[in-house]
Structures are given as structure tokens and as C-alpha cells.
PDB file of C-alpha atoms in Angstrom:
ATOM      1  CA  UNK A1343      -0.577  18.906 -10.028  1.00  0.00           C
ATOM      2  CA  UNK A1344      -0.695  15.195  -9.370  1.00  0.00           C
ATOM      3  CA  UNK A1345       1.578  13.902  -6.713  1.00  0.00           C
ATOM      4  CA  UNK A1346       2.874  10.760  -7.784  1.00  0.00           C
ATOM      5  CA  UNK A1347       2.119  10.187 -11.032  1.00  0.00           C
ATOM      6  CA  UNK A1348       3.212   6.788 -12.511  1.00  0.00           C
ATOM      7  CA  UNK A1349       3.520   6.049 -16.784  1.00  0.00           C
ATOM      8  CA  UNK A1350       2.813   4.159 -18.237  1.00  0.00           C
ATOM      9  CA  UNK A1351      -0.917   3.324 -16.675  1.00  0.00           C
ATOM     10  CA  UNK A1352      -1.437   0.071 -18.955  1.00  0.00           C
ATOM     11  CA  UNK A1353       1.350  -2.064 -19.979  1.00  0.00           C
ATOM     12  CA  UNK A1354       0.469  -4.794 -22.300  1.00  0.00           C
ATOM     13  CA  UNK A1355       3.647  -7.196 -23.957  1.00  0.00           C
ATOM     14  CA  UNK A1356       4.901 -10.530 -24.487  1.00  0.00           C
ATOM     15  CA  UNK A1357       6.939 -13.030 -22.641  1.00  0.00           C
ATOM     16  CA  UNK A1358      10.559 -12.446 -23.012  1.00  0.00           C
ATOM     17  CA  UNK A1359      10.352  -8.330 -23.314  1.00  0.00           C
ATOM     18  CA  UNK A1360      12.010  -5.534 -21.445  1.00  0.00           C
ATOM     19  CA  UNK A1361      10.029  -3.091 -19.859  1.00  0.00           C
ATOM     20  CA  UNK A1362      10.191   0.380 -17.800  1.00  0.00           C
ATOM     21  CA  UNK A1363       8.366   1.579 -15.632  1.00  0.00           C
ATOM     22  CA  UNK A1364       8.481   5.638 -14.619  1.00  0.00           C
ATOM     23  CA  UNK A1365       7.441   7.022 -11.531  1.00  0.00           C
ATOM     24  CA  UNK A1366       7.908  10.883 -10.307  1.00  0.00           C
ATOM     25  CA  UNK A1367       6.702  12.692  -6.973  1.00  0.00           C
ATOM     26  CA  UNK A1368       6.129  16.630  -6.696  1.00  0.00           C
ATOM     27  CA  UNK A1369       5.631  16.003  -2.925  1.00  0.00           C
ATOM     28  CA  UNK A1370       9.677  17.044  -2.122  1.00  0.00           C
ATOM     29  CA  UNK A1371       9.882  13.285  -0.427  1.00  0.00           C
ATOM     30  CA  UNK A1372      12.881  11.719   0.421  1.00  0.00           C
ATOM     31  CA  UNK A1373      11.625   8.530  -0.096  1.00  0.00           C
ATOM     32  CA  UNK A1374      10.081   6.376  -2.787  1.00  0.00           C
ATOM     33  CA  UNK A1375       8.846   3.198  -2.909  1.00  0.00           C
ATOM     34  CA  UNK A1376       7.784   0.465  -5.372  1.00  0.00           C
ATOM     35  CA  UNK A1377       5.139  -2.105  -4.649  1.00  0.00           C
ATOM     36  CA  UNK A1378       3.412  -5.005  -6.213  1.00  0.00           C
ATOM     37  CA  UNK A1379      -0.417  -5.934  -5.884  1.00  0.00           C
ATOM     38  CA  UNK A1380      -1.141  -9.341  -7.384  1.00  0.00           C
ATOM     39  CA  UNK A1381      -4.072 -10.724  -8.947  1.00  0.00           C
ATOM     40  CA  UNK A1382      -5.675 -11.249  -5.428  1.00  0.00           C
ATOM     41  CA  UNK A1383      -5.202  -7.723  -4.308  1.00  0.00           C
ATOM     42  CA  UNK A1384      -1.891  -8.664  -1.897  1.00  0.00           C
ATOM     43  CA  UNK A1385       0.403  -5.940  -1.297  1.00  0.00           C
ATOM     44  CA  UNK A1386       4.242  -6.400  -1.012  1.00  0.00           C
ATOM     45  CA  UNK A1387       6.720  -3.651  -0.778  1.00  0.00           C
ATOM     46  CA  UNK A1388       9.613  -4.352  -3.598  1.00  0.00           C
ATOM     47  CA  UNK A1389      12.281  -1.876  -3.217  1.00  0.00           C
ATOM     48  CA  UNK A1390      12.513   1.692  -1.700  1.00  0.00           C
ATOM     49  CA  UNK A1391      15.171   4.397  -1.913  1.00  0.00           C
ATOM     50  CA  UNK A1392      16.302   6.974   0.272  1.00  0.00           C
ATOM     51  CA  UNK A1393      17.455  10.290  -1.225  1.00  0.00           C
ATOM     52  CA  UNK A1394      18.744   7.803  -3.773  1.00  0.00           C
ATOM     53  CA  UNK A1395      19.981   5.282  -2.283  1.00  0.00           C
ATOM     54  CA  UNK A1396      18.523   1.658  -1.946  1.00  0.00           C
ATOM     55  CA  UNK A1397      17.347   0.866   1.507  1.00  0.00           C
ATOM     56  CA  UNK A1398      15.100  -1.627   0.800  1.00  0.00           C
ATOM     57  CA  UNK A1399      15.482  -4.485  -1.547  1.00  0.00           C
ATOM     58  CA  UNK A1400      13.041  -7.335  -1.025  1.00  0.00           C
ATOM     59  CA  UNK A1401      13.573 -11.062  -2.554  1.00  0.00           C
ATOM     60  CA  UNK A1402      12.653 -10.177  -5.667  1.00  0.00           C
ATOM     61  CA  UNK A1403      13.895 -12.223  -9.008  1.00  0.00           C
ATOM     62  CA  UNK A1404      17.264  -9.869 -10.190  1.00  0.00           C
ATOM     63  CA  UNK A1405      15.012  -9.094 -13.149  1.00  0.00           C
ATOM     64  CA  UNK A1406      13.689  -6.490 -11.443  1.00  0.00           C
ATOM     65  CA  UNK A1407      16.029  -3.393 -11.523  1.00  0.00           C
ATOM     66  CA  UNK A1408      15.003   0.310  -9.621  1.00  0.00           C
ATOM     67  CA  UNK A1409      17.261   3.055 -10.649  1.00  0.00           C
ATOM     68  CA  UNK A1410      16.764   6.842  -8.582  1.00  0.00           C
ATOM     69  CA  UNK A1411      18.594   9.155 -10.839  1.00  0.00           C
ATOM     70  CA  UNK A1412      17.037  12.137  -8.121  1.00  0.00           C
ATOM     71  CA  UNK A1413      14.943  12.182  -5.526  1.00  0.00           C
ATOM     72  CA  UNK A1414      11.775  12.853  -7.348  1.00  0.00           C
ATOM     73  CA  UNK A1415      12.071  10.242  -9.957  1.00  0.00           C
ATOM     74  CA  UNK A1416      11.977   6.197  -9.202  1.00  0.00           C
ATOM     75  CA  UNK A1417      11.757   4.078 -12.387  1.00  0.00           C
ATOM     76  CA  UNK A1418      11.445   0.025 -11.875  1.00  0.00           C
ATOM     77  CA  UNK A1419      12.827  -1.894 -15.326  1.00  0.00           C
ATOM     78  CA  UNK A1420      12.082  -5.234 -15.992  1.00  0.00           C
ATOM     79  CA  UNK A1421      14.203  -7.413 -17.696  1.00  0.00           C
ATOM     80  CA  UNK A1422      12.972 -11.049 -19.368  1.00  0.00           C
ATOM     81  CA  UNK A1423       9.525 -10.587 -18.663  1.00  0.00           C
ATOM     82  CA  UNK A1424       7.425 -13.620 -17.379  1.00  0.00           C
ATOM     83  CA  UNK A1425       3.722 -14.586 -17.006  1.00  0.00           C
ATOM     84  CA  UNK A1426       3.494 -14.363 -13.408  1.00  0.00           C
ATOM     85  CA  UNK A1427       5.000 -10.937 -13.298  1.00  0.00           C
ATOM     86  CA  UNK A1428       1.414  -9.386 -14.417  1.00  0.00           C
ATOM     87  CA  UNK A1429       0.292  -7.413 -11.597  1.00  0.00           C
ATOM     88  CA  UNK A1430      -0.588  -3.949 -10.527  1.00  0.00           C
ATOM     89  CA  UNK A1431       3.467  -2.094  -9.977  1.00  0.00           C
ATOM     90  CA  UNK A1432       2.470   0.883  -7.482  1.00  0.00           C
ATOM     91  CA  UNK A1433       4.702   3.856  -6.508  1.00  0.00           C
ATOM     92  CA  UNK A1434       4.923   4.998  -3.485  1.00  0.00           C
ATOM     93  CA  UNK A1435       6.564   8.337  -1.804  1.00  0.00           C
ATOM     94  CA  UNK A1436       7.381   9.718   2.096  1.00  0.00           C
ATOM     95  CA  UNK A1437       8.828  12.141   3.786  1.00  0.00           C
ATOM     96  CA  UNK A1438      11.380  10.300   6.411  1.00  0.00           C
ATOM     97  CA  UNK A1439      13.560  12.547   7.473  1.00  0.00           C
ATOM     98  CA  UNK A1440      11.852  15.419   9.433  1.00  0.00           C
ATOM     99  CA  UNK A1441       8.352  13.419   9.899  1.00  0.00           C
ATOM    100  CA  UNK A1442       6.877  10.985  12.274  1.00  0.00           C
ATOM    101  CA  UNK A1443       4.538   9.521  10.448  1.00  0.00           C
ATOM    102  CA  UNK A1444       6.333   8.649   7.421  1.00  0.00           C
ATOM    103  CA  UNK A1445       3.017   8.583   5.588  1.00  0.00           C
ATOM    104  CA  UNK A1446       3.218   6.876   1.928  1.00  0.00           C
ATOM    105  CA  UNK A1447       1.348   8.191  -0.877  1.00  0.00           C
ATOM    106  CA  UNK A1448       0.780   5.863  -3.872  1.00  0.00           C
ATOM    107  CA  UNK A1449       0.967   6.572  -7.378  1.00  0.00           C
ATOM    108  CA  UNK A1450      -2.162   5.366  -9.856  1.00  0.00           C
ATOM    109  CA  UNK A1451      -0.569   2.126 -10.706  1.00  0.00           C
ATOM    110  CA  UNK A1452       0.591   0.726 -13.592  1.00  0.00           C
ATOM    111  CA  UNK A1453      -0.951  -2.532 -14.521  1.00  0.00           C
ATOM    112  CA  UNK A1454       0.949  -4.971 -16.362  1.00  0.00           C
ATOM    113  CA  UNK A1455      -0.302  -8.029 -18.664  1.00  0.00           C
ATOM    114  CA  UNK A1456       2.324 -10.133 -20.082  1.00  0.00           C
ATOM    115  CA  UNK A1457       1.215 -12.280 -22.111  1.00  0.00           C
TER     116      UNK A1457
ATOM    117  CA  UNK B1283       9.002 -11.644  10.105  1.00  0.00           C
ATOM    118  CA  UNK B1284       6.681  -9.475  10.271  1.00  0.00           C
ATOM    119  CA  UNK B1285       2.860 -10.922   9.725  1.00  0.00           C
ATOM    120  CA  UNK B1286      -0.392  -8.522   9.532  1.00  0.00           C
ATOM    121  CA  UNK B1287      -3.726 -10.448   9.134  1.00  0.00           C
ATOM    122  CA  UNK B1288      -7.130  -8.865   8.481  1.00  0.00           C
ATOM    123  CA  UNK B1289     -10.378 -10.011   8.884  1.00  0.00           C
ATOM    124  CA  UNK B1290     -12.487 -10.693   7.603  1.00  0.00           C
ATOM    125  CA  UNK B1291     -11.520 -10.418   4.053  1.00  0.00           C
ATOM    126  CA  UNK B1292     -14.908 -10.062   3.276  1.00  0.00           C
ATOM    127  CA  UNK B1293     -17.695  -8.151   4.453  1.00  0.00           C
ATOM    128  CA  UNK B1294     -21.239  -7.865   3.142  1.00  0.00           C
ATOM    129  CA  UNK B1295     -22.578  -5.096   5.071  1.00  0.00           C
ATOM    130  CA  UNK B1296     -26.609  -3.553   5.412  1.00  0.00           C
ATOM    131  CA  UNK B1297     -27.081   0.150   4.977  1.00  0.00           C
ATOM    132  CA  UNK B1298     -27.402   1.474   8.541  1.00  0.00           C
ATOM    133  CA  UNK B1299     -25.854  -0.915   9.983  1.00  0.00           C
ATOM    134  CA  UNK B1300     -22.589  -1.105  11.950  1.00  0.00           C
ATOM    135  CA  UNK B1301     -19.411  -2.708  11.633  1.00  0.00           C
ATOM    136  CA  UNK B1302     -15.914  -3.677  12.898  1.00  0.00           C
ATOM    137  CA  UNK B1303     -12.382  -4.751  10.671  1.00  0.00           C
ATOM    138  CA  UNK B1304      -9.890  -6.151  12.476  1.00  0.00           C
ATOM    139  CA  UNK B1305      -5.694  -6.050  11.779  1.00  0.00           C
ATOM    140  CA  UNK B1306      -3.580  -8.104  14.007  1.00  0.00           C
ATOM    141  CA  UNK B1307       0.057  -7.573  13.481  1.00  0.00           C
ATOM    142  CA  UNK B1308       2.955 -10.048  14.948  1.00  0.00           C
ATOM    143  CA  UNK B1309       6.183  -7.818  15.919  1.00  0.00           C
ATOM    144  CA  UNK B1310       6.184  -4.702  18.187  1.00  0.00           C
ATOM    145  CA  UNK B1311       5.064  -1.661  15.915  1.00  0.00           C
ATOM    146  CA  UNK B1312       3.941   1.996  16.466  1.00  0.00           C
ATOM    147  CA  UNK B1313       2.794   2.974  13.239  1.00  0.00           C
ATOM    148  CA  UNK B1314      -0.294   1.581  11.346  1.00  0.00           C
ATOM    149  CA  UNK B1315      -1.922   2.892   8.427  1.00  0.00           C
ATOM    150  CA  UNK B1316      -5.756   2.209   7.247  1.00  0.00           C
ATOM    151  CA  UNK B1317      -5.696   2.628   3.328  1.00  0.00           C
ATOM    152  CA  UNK B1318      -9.200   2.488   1.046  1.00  0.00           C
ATOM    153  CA  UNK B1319      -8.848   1.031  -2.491  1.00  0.00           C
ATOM    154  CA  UNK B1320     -11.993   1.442  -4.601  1.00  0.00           C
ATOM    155  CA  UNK B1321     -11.366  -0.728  -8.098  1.00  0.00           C
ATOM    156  CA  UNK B1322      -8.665  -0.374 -10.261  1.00  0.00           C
ATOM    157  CA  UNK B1323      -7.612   2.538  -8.249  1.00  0.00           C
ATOM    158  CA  UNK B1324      -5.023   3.676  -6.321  1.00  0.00           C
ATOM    159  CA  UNK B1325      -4.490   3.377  -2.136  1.00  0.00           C
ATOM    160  CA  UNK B1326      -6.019   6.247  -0.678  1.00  0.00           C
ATOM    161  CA  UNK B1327      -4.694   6.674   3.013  1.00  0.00           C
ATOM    162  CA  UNK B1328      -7.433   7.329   5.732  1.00  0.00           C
ATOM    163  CA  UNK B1329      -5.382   7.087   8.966  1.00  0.00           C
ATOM    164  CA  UNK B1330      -1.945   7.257  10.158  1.00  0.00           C
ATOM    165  CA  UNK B1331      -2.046   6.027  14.009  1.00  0.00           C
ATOM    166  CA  UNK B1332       1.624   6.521  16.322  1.00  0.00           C
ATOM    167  CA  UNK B1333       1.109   5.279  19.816  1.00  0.00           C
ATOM    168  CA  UNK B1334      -0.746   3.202  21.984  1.00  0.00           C
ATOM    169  CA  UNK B1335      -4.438   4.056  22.691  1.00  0.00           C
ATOM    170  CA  UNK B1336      -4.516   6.399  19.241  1.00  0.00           C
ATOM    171  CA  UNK B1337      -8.041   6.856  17.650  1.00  0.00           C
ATOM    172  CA  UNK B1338      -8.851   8.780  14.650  1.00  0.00           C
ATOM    173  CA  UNK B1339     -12.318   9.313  12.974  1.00  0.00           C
ATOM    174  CA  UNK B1340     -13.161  10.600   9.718  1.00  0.00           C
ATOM    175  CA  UNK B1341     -17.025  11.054   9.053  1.00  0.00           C
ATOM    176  CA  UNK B1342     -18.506   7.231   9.254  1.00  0.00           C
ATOM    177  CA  UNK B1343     -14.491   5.640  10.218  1.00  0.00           C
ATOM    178  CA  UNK B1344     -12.978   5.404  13.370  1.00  0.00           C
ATOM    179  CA  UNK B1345      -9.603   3.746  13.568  1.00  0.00           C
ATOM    180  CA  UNK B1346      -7.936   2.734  16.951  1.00  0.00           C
ATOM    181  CA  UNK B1347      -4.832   1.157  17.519  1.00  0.00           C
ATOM    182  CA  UNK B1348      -3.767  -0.907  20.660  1.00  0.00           C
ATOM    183  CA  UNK B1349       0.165  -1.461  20.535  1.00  0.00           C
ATOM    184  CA  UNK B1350      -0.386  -4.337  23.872  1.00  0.00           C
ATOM    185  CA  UNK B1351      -2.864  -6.022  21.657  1.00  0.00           C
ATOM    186  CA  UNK B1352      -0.857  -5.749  18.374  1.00  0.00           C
ATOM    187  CA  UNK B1353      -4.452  -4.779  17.389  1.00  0.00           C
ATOM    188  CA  UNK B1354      -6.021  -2.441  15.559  1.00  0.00           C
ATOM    189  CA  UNK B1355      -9.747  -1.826  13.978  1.00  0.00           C
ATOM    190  CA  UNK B1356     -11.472  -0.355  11.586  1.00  0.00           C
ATOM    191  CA  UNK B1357     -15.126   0.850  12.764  1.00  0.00           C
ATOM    192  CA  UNK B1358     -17.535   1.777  10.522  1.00  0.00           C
ATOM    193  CA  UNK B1359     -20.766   3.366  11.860  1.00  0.00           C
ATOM    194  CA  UNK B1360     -24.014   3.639  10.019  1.00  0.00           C
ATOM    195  CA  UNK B1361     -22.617   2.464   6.905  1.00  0.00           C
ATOM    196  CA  UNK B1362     -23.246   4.177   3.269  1.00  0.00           C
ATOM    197  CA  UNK B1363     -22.780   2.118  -0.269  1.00  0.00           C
ATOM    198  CA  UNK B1364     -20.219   4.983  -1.007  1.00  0.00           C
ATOM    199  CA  UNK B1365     -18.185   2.883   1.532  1.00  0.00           C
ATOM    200  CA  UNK B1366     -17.661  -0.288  -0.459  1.00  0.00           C
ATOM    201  CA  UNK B1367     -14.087  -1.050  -1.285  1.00  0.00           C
ATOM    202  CA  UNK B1368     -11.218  -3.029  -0.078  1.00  0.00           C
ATOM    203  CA  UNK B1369      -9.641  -1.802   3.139  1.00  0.00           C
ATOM    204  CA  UNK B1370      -6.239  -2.371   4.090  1.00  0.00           C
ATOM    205  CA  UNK B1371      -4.179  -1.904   7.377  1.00  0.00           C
ATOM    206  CA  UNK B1372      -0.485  -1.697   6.500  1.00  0.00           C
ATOM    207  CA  UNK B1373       2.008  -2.253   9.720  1.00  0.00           C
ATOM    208  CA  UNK B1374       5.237  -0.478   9.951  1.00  0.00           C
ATOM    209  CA  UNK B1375       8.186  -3.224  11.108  1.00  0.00           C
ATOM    210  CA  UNK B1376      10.519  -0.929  13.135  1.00  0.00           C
ATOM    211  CA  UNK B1377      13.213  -3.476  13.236  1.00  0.00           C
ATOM    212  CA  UNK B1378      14.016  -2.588   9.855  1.00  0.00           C
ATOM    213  CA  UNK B1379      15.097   0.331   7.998  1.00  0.00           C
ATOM    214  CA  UNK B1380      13.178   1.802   5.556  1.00  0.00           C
ATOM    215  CA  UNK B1381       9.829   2.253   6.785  1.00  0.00           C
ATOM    216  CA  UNK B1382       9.401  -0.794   5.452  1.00  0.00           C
ATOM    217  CA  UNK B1383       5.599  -1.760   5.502  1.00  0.00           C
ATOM    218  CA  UNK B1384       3.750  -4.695   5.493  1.00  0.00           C
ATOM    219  CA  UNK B1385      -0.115  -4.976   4.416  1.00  0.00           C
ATOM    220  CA  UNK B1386      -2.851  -7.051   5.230  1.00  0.00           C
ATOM    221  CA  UNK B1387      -4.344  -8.995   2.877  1.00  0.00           C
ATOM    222  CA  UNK B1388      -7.172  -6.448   2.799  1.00  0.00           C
ATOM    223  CA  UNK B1389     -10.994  -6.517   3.691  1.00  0.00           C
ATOM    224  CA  UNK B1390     -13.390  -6.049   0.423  1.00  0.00           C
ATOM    225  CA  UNK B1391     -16.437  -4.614   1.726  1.00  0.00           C
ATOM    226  CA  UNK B1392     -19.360  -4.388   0.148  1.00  0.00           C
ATOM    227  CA  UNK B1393     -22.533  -1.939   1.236  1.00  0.00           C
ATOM    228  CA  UNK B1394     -26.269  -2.853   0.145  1.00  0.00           C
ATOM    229  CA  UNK B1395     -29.102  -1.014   0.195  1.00  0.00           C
TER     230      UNK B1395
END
């Protein structure tokens, strides 16, 4: 019964590969988010979607694609993978509509080595 | 743009003994989140605080939030080695859509006997 539940958890590959990322939420959100935590633990918010629809899409190389094919499902592919995109790739879901708080809840992280 | 700085990004602490993290934020804001991250793990949220003068405690936490100040801490009272992680406050920038929010860059706290 997890919440947001993220696959794969480990991602190992080489330079030059294209790789997908899945992410679902049984929370009923309308929201989902994707984030990246680098090697020094920084947080910064990637994209998020709103009952499918992009709302936010940070400067991030056009690499990166999200697709929301419903609500409860966020998947981040990467295209062309580099070095320096290693990191931790979090999900992240909220409810926006009818609450206040708009409280995320993160997924278990996927972390990614490229080497 | 909006800029949320922690400190300290370290903090060795004594069993017992009390403490104090600090977020400053840099743009009007009325939601602020405290999140715990123990290693290789995921953000577990702690507090959610909406409005000027909020304060929320949870066993050894208390979180406040001053909106004037673009301030908000992170007190931790007679602290416990289950207590070490890294801490993050994470700022809401309502001149954006989205809920769009930006972290610190965290507070790694470690408790000793």
C-alpha cells in the first residue's frame, strides 16, 4: 500500500543510453512532481503536472522528457544520458485543488549512476 | 528568484542538549515545509506551516514560522541520536504556479552520545 512508489530504485548504465523512469501515486493527487537531489544532497524541483498537464518545467537540458498518461502515473525519460546526470530522481505527489497545504509526498528515489 | 538558505549545514549536536536550525527565505511566502532525510532515503515531511506566527511540535521538534522575518526554525529540544539526519526547509514561491518549491540546501545533523 505504498504511496508513491518509484521503479526502478537503482539505475546503473552507460553514457549515451536512454532511460525511464516510472513513478505512480495511490494518494488520488492531482499533482505530481519530479525532483533531482545531487551528489551534495541539493534539491531542485524539475517538472510537475497538474491533472496532466505540465505546469512546471524548470531549465532543464530537453533530454529530460515527463509524460502523465493519468493522474496517478508520472514517468521522467531520459534521452542521451550524460555523467553529470547521476543523481537521486525523486517523485513527488499533492493534492492542489481542494487543500491548503498542498503537502508533497516523495517517492523512494531512484538513484542513477551513469557511467 | 526565489532563495532559501539554511544554517548551519552542519550540526554536531550532544545528547541532552538543545538546538536551533534556521531557514531564511527571500520572496513573500506562506507555506514552509520541514522535511527529515535519514541516508539513502526518502523526504519524510514533519511540518507543514500556513501563516504568520504558526508553530508546530512533534515529540523533541518544534517548527515556527515568521512570514515578517522570512524566517523560520527548526528547534530541537533534548536531543536523541535517533535524530541524526539531514533536515530540510522547503519554501513555497507563491508568485508562481505550481506549488512550485524551493529547498534549502539542508542541515546534516548529527547526535552523539
Amino acid at each position: 500500500d505504498t504511496a508513491v512508489s518509484q521503479t526502478p530504485k537503482y539505475l546503473v548504465t552507460q553514457m549515451g543510453n536512454d532511460k525511464s523512469i516510472k513513478c505512480e501515486q495511490n494518494l488520488g493527487h492531482d499533482t505530481m512532481y519530479w525532483y533531482k537531489q545531487d551528489s551534495k544532497k541539493f534539491l531542485k524541483i524539475m517538472f510537475s503536472y497538474n491533472n496532466k498537464e505540465l505546469i512546471i518545467n524548470e531549465t532543464v537540458p530537453n533530454r529530460f522528457s515527463p509524460k502523465s498518461p493519468d493522474k496517478a502515473h508520472l514517468n521522467l525519460h531520459i534521452n542521451s544520458l550524460e555523467l553529470g546526470d547521476s543523481a537521486v530522481y525523486f517523485c513527488a505527489s499533492s493534492h492542489v485543488a481542494t487543500s491548503r497545504s498542498y503537502e508533497q509526498y516523495f517517492g523512494p528515489g531512484t538513484r542513477l549512476t551513469v557511467t | 528568484e526565489l532563495k532559501v538558505e539554511q544554517n548551519p549545514l552542519f550540526l554536531s549536536m550532544q545528547e541532552g542538549k538543545n538546538y536551533t536550525i534556521y531557514c531564511n527565505y527571500s520572496t513573500t511566502s506562506d507555506r514552509l515545509y520541514w522535511y527529515r532525510q535519514d541516508p539513502g532515503k526518502s523526504l519524510e515531511s514533519l511540518f507543514v506551516l500556513l501563516s504568520n506566527g504558526a508553530v508546530k511540535q512533534e515529540g523533541r521538534l518544534m517548527a515556527s514560522l515568521d512570514t515578517k522575518a522570512r524566517l523560520s526554525t527548526l528547534h530541537i529540544t533534548a536531543a536523541v541520536h535517533d535524530l541524526s539526519a539531514t533536515y530540510f526547509c522547503a519554501v513555497a514561491n507563491l508568485l508562481t504556479a505550481g506549488n512550485k518549491l524551493t529547498f534549502g540546501g539542508g542541515t546534516r545533523v548529527l547526535v552523539k552520545p
